[in-house]
CSV table of C-alpha atoms and ligand atoms in Angstrom, one decimal:
chain,number,residue,atom,x,y,z
A,1,MET,CA,-34.3,8.4,-17.7
A,2,SER,CA,-32.8,5.4,-17.6
A,3,SER,CA,-29.3,5.4,-15.9
A,4,THR,CA,-27.5,5.4,-19.6
A,5,ASP,CA,-29.5,8.7,-20.5
A,6,GLN,CA,-28.1,10.2,-17.4
A,7,ASP,CA,-24.7,8.6,-17.6
A,8,SER,CA,-24.5,10.8,-21.2
A,9,LYS,CA,-25.4,13.7,-19.4
A,10,ALA,CA,-22.3,14.0,-17.3
A,11,LYS,CA,-19.2,12.0,-17.4
A,12,HIS,CA,-16.8,12.5,-14.1
A,13,VAL,CA,-13.2,12.8,-15.1
A,14,PRO,CA,-10.7,11.6,-12.9
A,15,VAL,CA,-8.4,14.4,-11.4
A,16,LEU,CA,-4.9,14.4,-10.8
A,17,LEU,CA,-5.2,10.8,-12.2
A,18,ASN,CA,-1.2,10.2,-13.2
A,19,GLU,CA,-0.3,12.3,-9.8
A,20,SER,CA,-2.4,9.5,-7.8
A,21,LEU,CA,-1.2,6.6,-9.3
A,22,LYS,CA,2.3,7.8,-8.9
A,23,CYS,CA,2.0,8.5,-5.0
A,24,LEU,CA,-0.1,5.2,-4.4
A,25,GLN,CA,2.9,3.2,-5.5
A,26,LEU,CA,1.2,0.0,-6.1
A,27,SER,CA,2.8,-3.1,-6.7
A,28,LYS,CA,1.4,-6.7,-7.4
A,29,GLY,CA,-0.5,-8.5,-4.7
A,30,ASP,CA,-1.3,-4.7,-3.0
A,31,VAL,CA,-4.6,-4.2,-1.0
A,32,PHE,CA,-6.0,-0.8,-2.4
A,33,LEU,CA,-8.8,0.6,-0.7
A,34,ASP,CA,-10.5,3.6,-2.7
A,35,GLY,CA,-12.8,5.2,0.1
A,36,THR,CA,-14.6,7.3,-2.9
A,37,LEU,CA,-15.6,5.0,-5.7
A,38,GLY,CA,-17.3,8.1,-7.5
A,39,SER,CA,-17.6,6.6,-11.4
A,40,ALA,CA,-14.6,4.5,-10.3
A,41,GLY,CA,-12.5,7.1,-12.2
A,42,HIS,CA,-9.3,5.7,-10.5
A,43,SER,CA,-10.0,2.5,-9.7
A,44,ALA,CA,-10.6,1.8,-13.3
A,45,ALA,CA,-7.0,2.9,-13.9
A,46,VAL,CA,-5.5,0.8,-11.0
A,47,ALA,CA,-7.3,-2.3,-12.5
A,48,GLN,CA,-6.6,-1.1,-16.4
A,49,GLN,CA,-2.8,-1.0,-15.4
A,50,TRP,CA,-2.5,-3.9,-12.9
A,51,GLY,CA,-5.6,-6.2,-13.8
A,52,ARG,CA,-6.3,-8.9,-10.9
A,53,THR,CA,-2.8,-8.7,-9.2
A,54,ILE,CA,-4.1,-5.7,-6.8
A,55,GLU,CA,-7.2,-6.2,-4.8
A,56,ILE,CA,-9.8,-2.9,-4.6
A,57,ILE,CA,-11.8,-2.2,-1.8
A,58,GLY,CA,-14.3,0.5,-3.1
A,59,LEU,CA,-16.5,2.5,-0.9
A,60,ASP,CA,-19.5,5.4,-1.6
A,61,GLN,CA,-21.8,6.1,0.4
A,62,ASP,CA,-23.7,7.1,-2.7
A,63,ALA,CA,-25.8,3.9,-4.1
A,64,GLU,CA,-25.7,5.4,-7.6
A,65,ALA,CA,-22.0,5.9,-7.5
A,66,LEU,CA,-21.7,2.1,-6.6
A,67,LYS,CA,-24.1,1.3,-9.3
A,68,ARG,CA,-21.4,3.0,-11.8
A,69,SER,CA,-18.5,1.8,-10.3
A,70,GLU,CA,-19.7,-1.9,-10.8
A,71,ARG,CA,-20.9,-1.1,-14.4
A,72,VAL,CA,-17.1,0.1,-15.2
A,73,LEU,CA,-15.3,-2.3,-12.9
A,74,SER,CA,-17.7,-5.5,-14.1
A,75,SER,CA,-16.2,-4.6,-17.9
A,76,LEU,CA,-12.8,-4.9,-16.6
A,77,GLU,CA,-10.2,-7.1,-15.4
A,78,ALA,CA,-10.5,-6.4,-12.1
A,79,ASN,CA,-10.2,-8.0,-8.7
A,80,TYR,CA,-12.7,-5.7,-6.4
A,81,ARG,CA,-15.0,-5.8,-3.5
A,82,LEU,CA,-17.6,-2.7,-3.3
A,83,LYS,CA,-19.5,-1.3,-0.6
A,84,GLN,CA,-21.9,1.5,0.4
A,85,THR,CA,-20.7,3.1,3.3
A,86,ASN,CA,-19.3,6.2,4.7
A,87,PHE,CA,-15.4,6.0,4.9
A,88,ARG,CA,-15.6,7.1,8.6
A,89,ARG,CA,-16.8,3.8,8.7
A,90,LEU,CA,-13.8,2.1,7.0
A,91,ASP,CA,-12.8,0.1,10.3
A,92,GLU,CA,-16.1,-1.5,10.2
A,93,VAL,CA,-15.7,-2.3,6.8
A,94,ALA,CA,-12.2,-3.9,6.9
A,95,SER,CA,-13.1,-6.2,9.8
A,96,GLU,CA,-16.5,-7.2,8.0
A,97,LEU,CA,-14.3,-8.2,5.1
A,98,GLY,CA,-11.8,-9.8,7.0
A,99,ILE,CA,-9.2,-6.8,6.0
A,100,LEU,CA,-6.3,-6.5,8.8
A,101,SER,CA,-4.2,-3.6,6.4
A,102,VAL,CA,-4.1,-2.3,3.5
A,103,ASP,CA,-1.3,-1.1,1.2
A,104,ALA,CA,-2.6,2.1,0.0
A,105,ILE,CA,-5.9,4.4,0.6
A,106,LEU,CA,-7.3,6.9,-1.8
A,107,LEU,CA,-9.5,9.6,-0.3
A,108,ASP,CA,-10.7,12.1,-3.4
A,109,ILE,CA,-13.1,13.7,-1.8
A,110,GLY,CA,-16.3,16.1,-1.9
A,111,PHE,CA,-18.9,15.3,-5.0
A,112,SER,CA,-18.9,13.9,-8.6
A,113,SER,CA,-19.7,15.6,-11.9
A,114,ASP,CA,-22.4,13.0,-11.7
A,115,GLN,CA,-23.8,14.2,-8.8
A,116,LEU,CA,-23.7,17.8,-9.2
A,117,GLU,CA,-25.5,17.3,-12.8
A,118,ASN,CA,-27.5,14.0,-12.4
A,119,SER,CA,-28.7,13.1,-8.9
A,120,GLY,CA,-31.7,15.4,-8.9
A,121,LYS,CA,-30.5,16.2,-5.3
A,122,GLY,CA,-29.9,19.8,-5.4
A,123,PHE,CA,-25.9,19.9,-5.4
A,124,SER,CA,-26.3,22.5,-8.3
A,125,PHE,CA,-27.5,26.0,-8.0
A,126,LEU,CA,-27.6,26.1,-11.9
A,127,HIS,CA,-30.5,23.7,-11.6
A,128,ASP,CA,-34.1,23.6,-9.9
A,129,GLU,CA,-33.9,20.8,-7.9
A,130,PRO,CA,-35.3,19.6,-4.1
A,131,LEU,CA,-33.0,20.9,-1.7
A,132,ASP,CA,-32.1,17.6,-0.4
A,133,MET,CA,-28.0,17.4,-0.7
A,134,ARG,CA,-27.6,14.1,1.0
A,135,MET,CA,-25.4,11.9,-0.8
A,136,SER,CA,-26.2,8.9,1.5
A,137,GLY,CA,-30.0,9.8,0.9
A,138,GLN,CA,-29.9,9.1,4.9
A,139,GLY,CA,-30.5,11.5,7.3
A,140,VAL,CA,-31.4,15.4,7.6
A,141,THR,CA,-31.9,16.8,4.2
A,142,ALA,CA,-30.6,20.3,3.0
A,143,ALA,CA,-34.1,21.7,3.3
A,144,GLN,CA,-34.8,20.5,6.9
A,145,ILE,CA,-31.6,22.4,8.2
A,146,LEU,CA,-32.6,25.6,6.3
A,147,ASN,CA,-36.5,25.3,7.9
A,148,THR,CA,-35.2,24.2,11.2
A,149,PHE,CA,-31.9,25.3,12.5
A,150,ASP,CA,-32.1,28.6,14.3
A,151,GLU,CA,-30.5,32.1,12.8
A,152,ASP,CA,-27.1,31.7,15.1
A,153,THR,CA,-26.4,28.3,14.3
A,154,LEU,CA,-27.5,29.1,10.2
A,155,GLU,CA,-25.1,31.7,10.6
A,156,LEU,CA,-22.4,29.8,12.0
A,157,ILE,CA,-22.8,27.0,8.8
A,158,LEU,CA,-22.7,29.6,6.3
A,159,ARG,CA,-19.7,31.2,7.6
A,160,GLY,CA,-17.6,28.1,8.9
A,161,PHE,CA,-18.4,25.8,6.0
A,162,GLY,CA,-18.9,28.5,3.3
A,163,GLU,CA,-16.8,31.2,4.2
A,164,GLU,CA,-19.4,33.2,3.5
A,165,ARG,CA,-19.0,37.0,4.2
A,166,TYR,CA,-22.6,37.4,4.2
A,167,SER,CA,-23.5,34.8,6.4
A,168,ARG,CA,-25.2,36.8,8.5
A,169,ARG,CA,-27.4,38.8,6.2
A,170,ILE,CA,-28.1,35.2,4.6
A,171,ALA,CA,-29.1,33.6,7.5
A,172,LYS,CA,-31.6,36.4,8.6
A,173,ALA,CA,-33.4,36.3,5.3
A,174,ILE,CA,-33.4,32.6,5.7
A,175,VAL,CA,-35.1,32.9,9.1
A,176,GLU,CA,-37.5,35.7,7.9
A,177,LYS,CA,-38.8,34.0,4.4
A,178,ARG,CA,-39.4,30.3,6.0
A,179,GLN,CA,-41.8,32.2,8.0
A,180,SER,CA,-44.3,32.7,4.8
A,181,GLN,CA,-43.0,29.9,3.0
A,182,PRO,CA,-40.7,27.1,3.7
A,183,LEU,CA,-37.7,26.5,1.6
A,184,GLU,CA,-38.0,23.5,-0.9
A,185,THR,CA,-35.8,23.7,-3.7
A,186,THR,CA,-32.4,25.3,-5.2
A,187,SER,CA,-34.2,28.2,-7.1
A,188,GLN,CA,-36.0,29.7,-3.9
A,189,PHE,CA,-32.4,29.4,-1.9
A,190,VAL,CA,-30.5,31.0,-4.8
A,191,HIS,CA,-33.3,33.7,-5.4
A,192,LEU,CA,-33.1,34.7,-1.4
A,193,ILE,CA,-29.6,34.9,-1.4
A,194,GLU,CA,-29.2,37.5,-4.8
A,195,GLU,CA,-31.9,39.1,-2.6
A,196,ALA,CA,-30.1,39.3,0.7
A,197,VAL,CA,-26.4,40.3,-0.7
A,198,PRO,CA,-25.1,43.4,-2.3
A,199,ILE,CA,-25.5,44.0,-6.1
A,200,PHE,CA,-21.7,44.3,-6.7
A,201,TYR,CA,-21.5,40.8,-5.2
A,202,ARG,CA,-24.1,39.5,-6.8
A,203,LYS,CA,-22.0,40.3,-9.7
A,204,GLY,CA,-18.9,38.9,-8.6
A,205,ARG,CA,-16.2,36.5,-10.0
A,206,ILE,CA,-18.2,33.5,-8.6
A,207,HIS,CA,-21.9,32.7,-8.4
A,208,PRO,CA,-23.2,34.6,-4.9
A,209,ALA,CA,-24.6,31.1,-4.0
A,210,THR,CA,-21.4,29.3,-4.5
A,211,ARG,CA,-20.3,29.6,-0.9
A,212,SER,CA,-23.7,28.9,0.8
A,213,PHE,CA,-24.4,25.8,-1.5
A,214,GLN,CA,-21.0,24.5,-0.1
A,215,ALA,CA,-21.6,25.1,3.5
A,216,VAL,CA,-25.1,23.6,3.6
A,217,ARG,CA,-23.8,20.6,1.6
A,218,ILE,CA,-20.9,19.9,4.4
A,219,ALA,CA,-23.1,20.5,6.9
A,220,THR,CA,-25.7,18.2,5.6
A,221,ASN,CA,-23.6,15.3,5.0
A,222,ASP,CA,-21.3,16.2,8.0
A,223,GLU,CA,-18.4,16.2,6.0
A,224,LEU,CA,-15.5,17.9,7.8
A,225,ALA,CA,-16.1,15.4,11.2
A,226,ALA,CA,-16.4,12.3,8.4
A,227,LEU,CA,-12.6,13.2,6.8
A,228,GLU,CA,-11.3,13.8,10.4
A,229,GLU,CA,-12.7,10.5,11.1
A,230,GLY,CA,-11.8,8.7,8.0
A,231,LEU,CA,-8.2,10.3,8.2
A,232,GLU,CA,-7.7,8.6,11.8
A,233,LYS,CA,-9.2,5.4,10.7
A,234,GLY,CA,-7.2,5.1,7.2
A,235,PHE,CA,-4.2,5.8,8.7
A,236,ASN,CA,-4.7,2.9,11.6
A,237,LEU,CA,-5.5,0.7,8.7
A,238,LEU,CA,-2.1,1.1,6.7
A,239,LYS,CA,0.5,-0.9,6.9
A,240,SER,CA,3.6,0.2,7.9
A,241,GLY,CA,5.2,1.1,4.5
A,242,GLY,CA,1.5,2.5,3.2
A,243,ARG,CA,0.4,5.1,1.0
A,244,PHE,CA,-2.1,7.5,2.2
A,245,VAL,CA,-3.4,10.2,-0.5
A,246,ILE,CA,-6.0,12.5,-0.4
A,247,ILE,CA,-7.6,15.3,-3.0
A,248,SER,CA,-9.3,17.6,-1.6
A,249,PHE,CA,-11.2,20.9,-3.2
A,250,HIS,CA,-11.5,23.7,-0.8
A,251,SER,CA,-9.3,25.3,2.3
A,252,LEU,CA,-11.3,24.2,4.8
A,253,GLU,CA,-10.8,19.9,3.6
A,254,ASP,CA,-7.3,21.0,3.0
A,255,ARG,CA,-6.5,22.3,6.2
A,256,ILE,CA,-7.6,19.5,8.1
A,257,VAL,CA,-5.2,16.8,5.7
A,258,LYS,CA,-2.4,19.2,5.8
A,259,ASN,CA,-2.5,19.8,9.5
A,260,LEU,CA,-2.9,16.1,10.3
A,261,PHE,CA,-0.3,14.9,7.6
A,262,ARG,CA,2.4,17.4,8.8
A,263,GLN,CA,1.7,16.4,12.6
A,264,LEU,CA,2.4,12.8,11.5
A,265,VAL,CA,5.6,13.6,9.7
A,266,ARG,CA,6.4,15.4,13.0
A,267,ASP,CA,6.0,12.6,15.4
A,268,GLU,CA,7.7,10.5,13.1
A,269,LYS,CA,5.1,8.3,12.2
A,270,ALA,CA,4.9,9.4,8.2
A,271,GLU,CA,7.0,10.8,5.9
A,272,PHE,CA,5.9,13.1,2.8
A,273,LEU,CA,5.3,11.6,-1.0
A,274,THR,CA,5.5,15.3,-2.1
A,275,LYS,CA,8.3,17.7,-2.3
A,276,ALA,CA,8.6,19.4,1.1
A,277,GLY,CA,4.9,18.0,1.9
A,278,LYS,CA,3.6,20.8,-0.8
A,279,PRO,CA,0.8,19.9,-2.4
A,280,LEU,CA,0.3,18.7,-6.0
A,281,THR,CA,-2.3,20.7,-8.2
A,282,ALA,CA,-3.6,20.2,-11.5
A,283,GLN,CA,-1.2,21.1,-14.6
A,284,LYS,CA,-2.2,23.7,-17.4
A,285,GLU,CA,-3.5,20.9,-19.9
A,286,GLU,CA,-5.6,19.0,-16.9
A,287,THR,CA,-7.3,22.3,-16.2
A,288,GLU,CA,-8.1,23.1,-19.7
A,289,LYS,CA,-9.8,20.2,-20.4
A,290,ASN,CA,-11.4,19.6,-16.8
A,291,PRO,CA,-12.3,22.8,-15.0
A,292,ARG,CA,-13.1,21.0,-11.9
A,293,ALA,CA,-9.1,20.4,-11.5
A,294,ARG,CA,-8.3,23.8,-11.1
A,295,SER,CA,-9.1,23.7,-7.3
A,296,ALA,CA,-7.8,20.0,-6.5
A,297,LYS,CA,-5.0,19.6,-3.9
A,298,LEU,CA,-3.5,16.3,-3.9
A,299,ARG,CA,-1.6,15.4,-0.2
A,300,ALA,CA,0.5,11.9,0.0
A,301,ILE,CA,2.6,10.4,2.7
A,302,LYS,CA,3.7,7.1,3.5
A,303,LYS,CA,3.1,5.3,6.9
A,304,LEU,CA,6.7,4.7,8.6
B,1,SAM,C1,-14.7,13.3,-6.5
B,1,SAM,S1,-15.8,11.9,-6.2
B,1,SAM,C2,-14.6,10.7,-6.6
B,1,SAM,C3,-14.5,10.5,-8.0
B,1,SAM,C4,-13.6,9.3,-8.3
B,1,SAM,N1,-12.5,9.0,-7.6
B,1,SAM,C5,-13.7,9.2,-9.5
B,1,SAM,O1,-12.6,9.3,-10.6
B,1,SAM,O2,-14.7,8.7,-10.6
B,1,SAM,C6,-16.5,11.7,-4.4
B,1,SAM,C7,-17.0,10.7,-4.3
B,1,SAM,O3,-17.1,10.5,-3.1
B,1,SAM,C8,-18.2,9.9,-2.4
B,1,SAM,N2,-17.9,10.7,-1.0
B,1,SAM,C9,-17.7,11.6,-0.4
B,1,SAM,N3,-17.7,12.1,0.9
B,1,SAM,C10,-17.7,10.4,1.2
B,1,SAM,C11,-17.5,9.6,2.5
B,1,SAM,N4,-17.4,10.5,3.6
B,1,SAM,N5,-17.9,8.4,2.5
B,1,SAM,C12,-17.8,7.7,1.1
B,1,SAM,N6,-18.1,8.2,0.3
B,1,SAM,C13,-17.9,9.6,0.2
B,1,SAM,C14,-19.1,10.9,-2.9
B,1,SAM,O4,-20.8,10.4,-3.0
B,1,SAM,C15,-18.4,10.9,-4.5
B,1,SAM,O5,-19.3,9.9,-5.1
């Protein structure tokens, strides 16, 4: 399948776009770091509004996301430099590019609709794909985690990163199942979860595999540690008066952002850019068009 065919399958729609632009408070001459380019939805909007007067530094750990973003940004009047890397290393990128500080940073974390639908890496429990889940294509795969980690560690992952109430049962089922056949595909994993959990849970509001898939994806990409590191290094890289905007999609991520931002405000190192430090969420018109926006929370601060 060509990349154009793939693009037509699912198109990532940027979430909380107007709210992000408002909180980024860009002005001519600013350097803007987009740490999660995705399909360059937010960065393209910045370029459309500001043309070459804003320098965009764009990062993504996924090579495909970088290619998509390059296609989008090269079709616009934009001043940009893109780099494939994890935002936990944004300090190294800045020094490689000779950047001492930036005016605004956006992290729109998690994964994109393009990754979910088109990557073939097993992010979605709705498609039968290999259990890979590595956004960067490097490191240990989801299958390796499921087939080699001990039962207690798997239980911790499912409970800690998925808040999965049946973590114990699912971990036990994984360890039993893999003795006869290693887990290699998403459908094997989904089937195993469905068999391990009670019937009422299978018929609940969310798919019974939702939380386990989230947990294994977070573990595979070390997402929470990367977020903590990216937040700390991002704040250091911001100049005084710089804006930090984070969009997160589940409570584990949001808790990390909320706690750090509150601490920075308490220490008088930052001020909130949203009313009383409350997160912004999507309006009804947006969630109707883009259901993914339902769980999005935007938090923003200004460095003092
Ligand atoms: C929600 S999407 C961003 C969408 C983008 N704002 C847009 O509107 O097109 C998240 C992107 O961040 C990337 N990503 C997630 N965690 C990352 C990390 N720690 N470092 C770098 N990129 C990351 C993913 O590969 C994905 O492409």
